[in-house]
Amino acid sequence: MKVVVCVKQIPDPNTTGQLDPTTHLLKREGVEVVLDPGDEFGVEAGLQLVEAQGGEVTVVSMGPERGVDAVRKALAMGAAKGVLISDDALRGSDALTTARVLAAAIRREGFDLVITATESTDGYTGVVPQMIAELLDVPAVTFAKTLEVDGTTLKVKRQTEAGFDLVESALPAVVSVTAGVNEPRYPSLKGIMGAKSKPLDRLTPGDLGLDGAGGGTAGQGITGVEPAPQRAAGSIVKDDGEGYKLIADFLAEKKVI
Amino acid sequence: MLYIRCCLDPIPPRYREARVNFDLSDEQRHIRDVVRDFAQAEIAPAAAHYDETGEFPYPLVAGMARLGLFALPFPEEIGGAGGDFISYCLAMEEIARADASCAITLEAAVSLGISPIVRFGSREQQQRWLAPLMAGQQLWAFGLTEPDAGSDAAATQTRAVRDGDHWVINGRKAFITNAGTDISAGVTITAITGSQNGHKEISTIAVEQGTPGYSQAPKYRKLGWHASDTRELIFEDCRVPVGNLIGAVGEGLTQFLQILEGGRVAIAALSVGVAQACLDASLAHSAARRQFGVPIATFQATQFKLADMGTQIELARLMTWRAAAAIDAGKSAAPWASMAKLHASEVATACANQAVQIHGGMGFMEESPVARLYRDVKINEIGEGTSEVQRILIARHLLRPYEVLEADRGN
């Protein structure tokens, strides 16, 4: 089976991100960048599927040239092929443009299953997976906490607020996986050495036939950014034996209990 | 001093750029980052437990094996990962930064266990032993030191006498790493096999685990490296097939000198890792610990310690890379291997000393991670050639053009 996993290189989430004051975009220069930790679950899920059933994992990423490191890490983990779509015009792309580019690259590769994270750890729009499915005209199954493929059927436990739904879908499909769906492997050192010789396509939107309207451009413009309101100071309660009442009242007032 | 002249001579800029490059390759960076992630997530949290109990850390060794660390610096043709020696040093530093015991287990397995078989073993011997060793499923030890042959390694007393198709080995080896674990598969030892022109003829022989007459004493009680396996080995009429000879008869001395050269660079990397762990802990503690109303990192007395540690560690790291680069270029790493090992091990001890000082009374408590670092670090100045032996080797190299030493005049 042919699995395509979407990955993204993001500024190290352990560092504090900063916005460029003129473009209002996240600064990516001079900061450590890593494969989005959320994407490692998708790569692992894809690898486990093809290890059990045969096939290959291709990783697709849109981002600056540096993004090749994220693709290489996925290749080192065991993916067979990488595709990186880069273009200055894509800088600051909105979700729809991103989905269009990724969908075009995925269609070019061919697929039985597309795996994504539920959202990126830097942008957090959380809508790209569903948009990709729509553009590819296949079902989207989201928030998978487990997934298995039985013949041409995808079976997923879909995380909900109360528990999980059992969802079945025909393939081909797009599935987004939650963090914790598996335990991502460390790339083996031999895998790292071998990643260099695996096929890696570097494409532009033009290569994917996306030069037209809404294709080769970011799609959105950010006109202004406001800092989030300062969090109000909390109140400190001195516990003289009755503290639990105050806490219970507070939680009841917030309708938590 | 050739290496200093190289730096000072006017060299055309383009040439200089091409030859001295401190940037790691993408691959080297990836290897370091993956090993760092692994070591910090899997090894560091478990290090205190294994240090306290002295148990051999089988799960951590299995983790290092899955990563492929035991195969890292060996060619792909024989089952290695095809990494270079610099990558091996980067990995060693990161493992040691998390736990020195795991690092020495890896170092002894790779530099001393696998390496002699790769470099001097026959094809048949390589096929017989290497695969599970490079997979990290088994460990192989190296037996050179004896109770009465430490720095004077040529004073070996262990003897191997030819008897038909066998060598019969008698003697003892001291302070041997990785020989007594559940996954130990054998040991390569040096032994006297005869004499030539009045000189002892020393050869290298492989002894498999379980060979009658070969036994291991209980684990030593050590100052540090509690989670590494260190034992005395005893050979009593131990018979091994003649085919277990590694290389040719009489090559033992030159073989182990070559093996120790690579081992010294690995120990330098290990020392850098421990020193870095001392700095990591000191930075975090001095930023958090408040005295006189402010973090102690705001005091110059603390800052100067931190600055000296950082500078010395960077120097030791560069010296290690310098020696490793020579090995990757297929050249002799002497004297850089000795210089790197000497400096890095002494820097690490100094850093551990300052780390405990910065941690104050807490640093003297076993709950503090720097207490373990302090105990683990001293051995780096002793194992695989003491600081004194390194200084002798370095001085001998420096004085060679003046032909004042006996070795330079005589032969």
XYZ file of C-alpha atoms in Angstrom, chain B residues 228-364:
137
model
C 29.613 -0.706 33.910
C 30.839 -4.280 34.162
C 34.480 -4.461 35.314
C 36.147 -7.708 36.367
C 39.352 -9.647 36.737
C 39.647 -12.465 34.204
C 41.286 -15.765 35.064
C 42.784 -18.212 32.560
C 43.709 -21.639 33.869
C 44.857 -24.098 31.221
C 42.310 -22.505 28.940
C 42.450 -24.171 25.512
C 41.346 -22.281 22.415
C 41.748 -23.361 18.759
C 44.820 -21.991 16.951
C 42.357 -20.301 14.605
C 41.530 -17.856 17.424
C 44.837 -16.054 16.917
C 44.047 -12.492 15.754
C 46.513 -11.427 13.074
C 49.978 -13.004 13.106
C 52.087 -14.247 15.993
C 54.126 -11.424 17.560
C 51.868 -8.590 16.363
C 50.149 -8.052 19.714
C 52.106 -4.957 20.764
C 51.657 -3.008 17.540
C 48.006 -4.060 17.392
C 47.076 -2.767 20.807
C 49.019 0.477 20.298
C 46.838 1.126 17.242
C 43.668 0.116 19.062
C 44.461 2.368 22.011
C 45.024 5.327 19.689
C 41.383 5.234 18.574
C 40.311 4.377 22.109
C 42.005 7.498 23.456
C 40.053 9.725 21.098
C 36.832 8.031 22.179
C 37.767 8.523 25.845
C 38.463 12.181 25.072
C 34.928 12.454 23.611
C 33.526 10.639 26.655
C 35.353 13.114 28.930
C 33.963 16.073 26.981
C 30.481 14.643 27.505
C 30.924 14.348 31.272
C 32.443 17.840 31.411
C 29.471 19.190 29.445
C 27.094 17.493 31.896
C 28.946 19.290 34.717
C 28.469 22.614 32.936
C 24.804 21.869 32.127
C 24.069 21.148 35.788
C 26.094 24.142 36.981
C 24.331 26.587 34.657
C 20.876 25.365 35.663
C 21.715 25.338 39.363
C 23.420 28.717 39.463
C 20.500 30.347 37.628
C 17.967 28.830 40.040
C 19.801 28.899 43.353
C 19.341 32.171 45.241
C 21.600 33.501 47.973
C 21.739 37.051 49.346
C 18.462 37.626 47.472
C 19.769 36.943 43.949
C 20.645 33.934 41.776
C 24.221 32.880 42.472
C 24.867 33.116 38.710
C 24.866 36.899 39.152
C 28.058 36.662 41.225
C 31.291 36.979 39.286
C 32.778 34.263 41.474
C 30.267 31.885 39.892
C 30.422 33.402 36.409
C 34.201 32.985 36.195
C 33.885 29.299 37.073
C 31.216 28.855 34.384
C 33.255 30.778 31.809
C 36.368 28.716 32.492
C 34.395 25.479 32.250
C 32.790 26.506 28.959
C 36.106 27.580 27.453
C 38.011 24.492 28.515
C 35.237 22.184 27.319
C 35.173 23.863 23.907
C 38.944 23.468 23.636
C 38.770 19.808 24.631
C 35.981 19.222 22.098
C 37.973 20.817 19.291
C 41.055 18.755 20.178
C 38.902 15.635 20.078
C 37.525 16.532 16.649
C 41.076 17.283 15.463
C 42.234 13.799 16.439
C 39.068 12.182 15.067
C 39.499 14.028 11.764
C 43.008 12.556 11.466
C 41.580 9.061 11.952
C 38.901 9.779 9.315
C 41.621 10.939 6.943
C 43.349 7.597 7.440
C 46.316 9.203 9.142
C 47.998 8.551 12.463
C 46.226 10.500 15.190
C 49.380 10.697 17.319
C 50.087 12.998 19.065
C 46.595 14.514 18.819
C 44.920 11.458 20.307
C 47.152 11.679 23.380
C 46.768 15.452 23.648
C 42.986 15.255 23.352
C 42.713 12.435 25.890
C 45.088 14.136 28.320
C 43.424 17.525 28.126
C 39.797 16.394 27.950
C 40.126 14.020 30.907
C 41.836 16.635 33.079
C 39.291 19.285 32.048
C 36.463 16.925 32.935
C 37.877 16.332 36.400
C 38.305 20.072 36.913
C 34.737 20.704 35.732
C 33.319 18.075 38.073
C 35.252 19.674 40.924
C 33.826 23.130 40.129
C 30.340 21.716 39.539
C 30.266 20.316 43.075
C 31.620 23.626 44.383
C 28.859 25.574 42.599
C 26.251 23.175 44.010
C 27.628 23.738 47.511
C 26.490 21.358 50.237
C 23.842 19.929 47.922
C 26.592 18.852 45.524
C 28.022 16.606 48.226
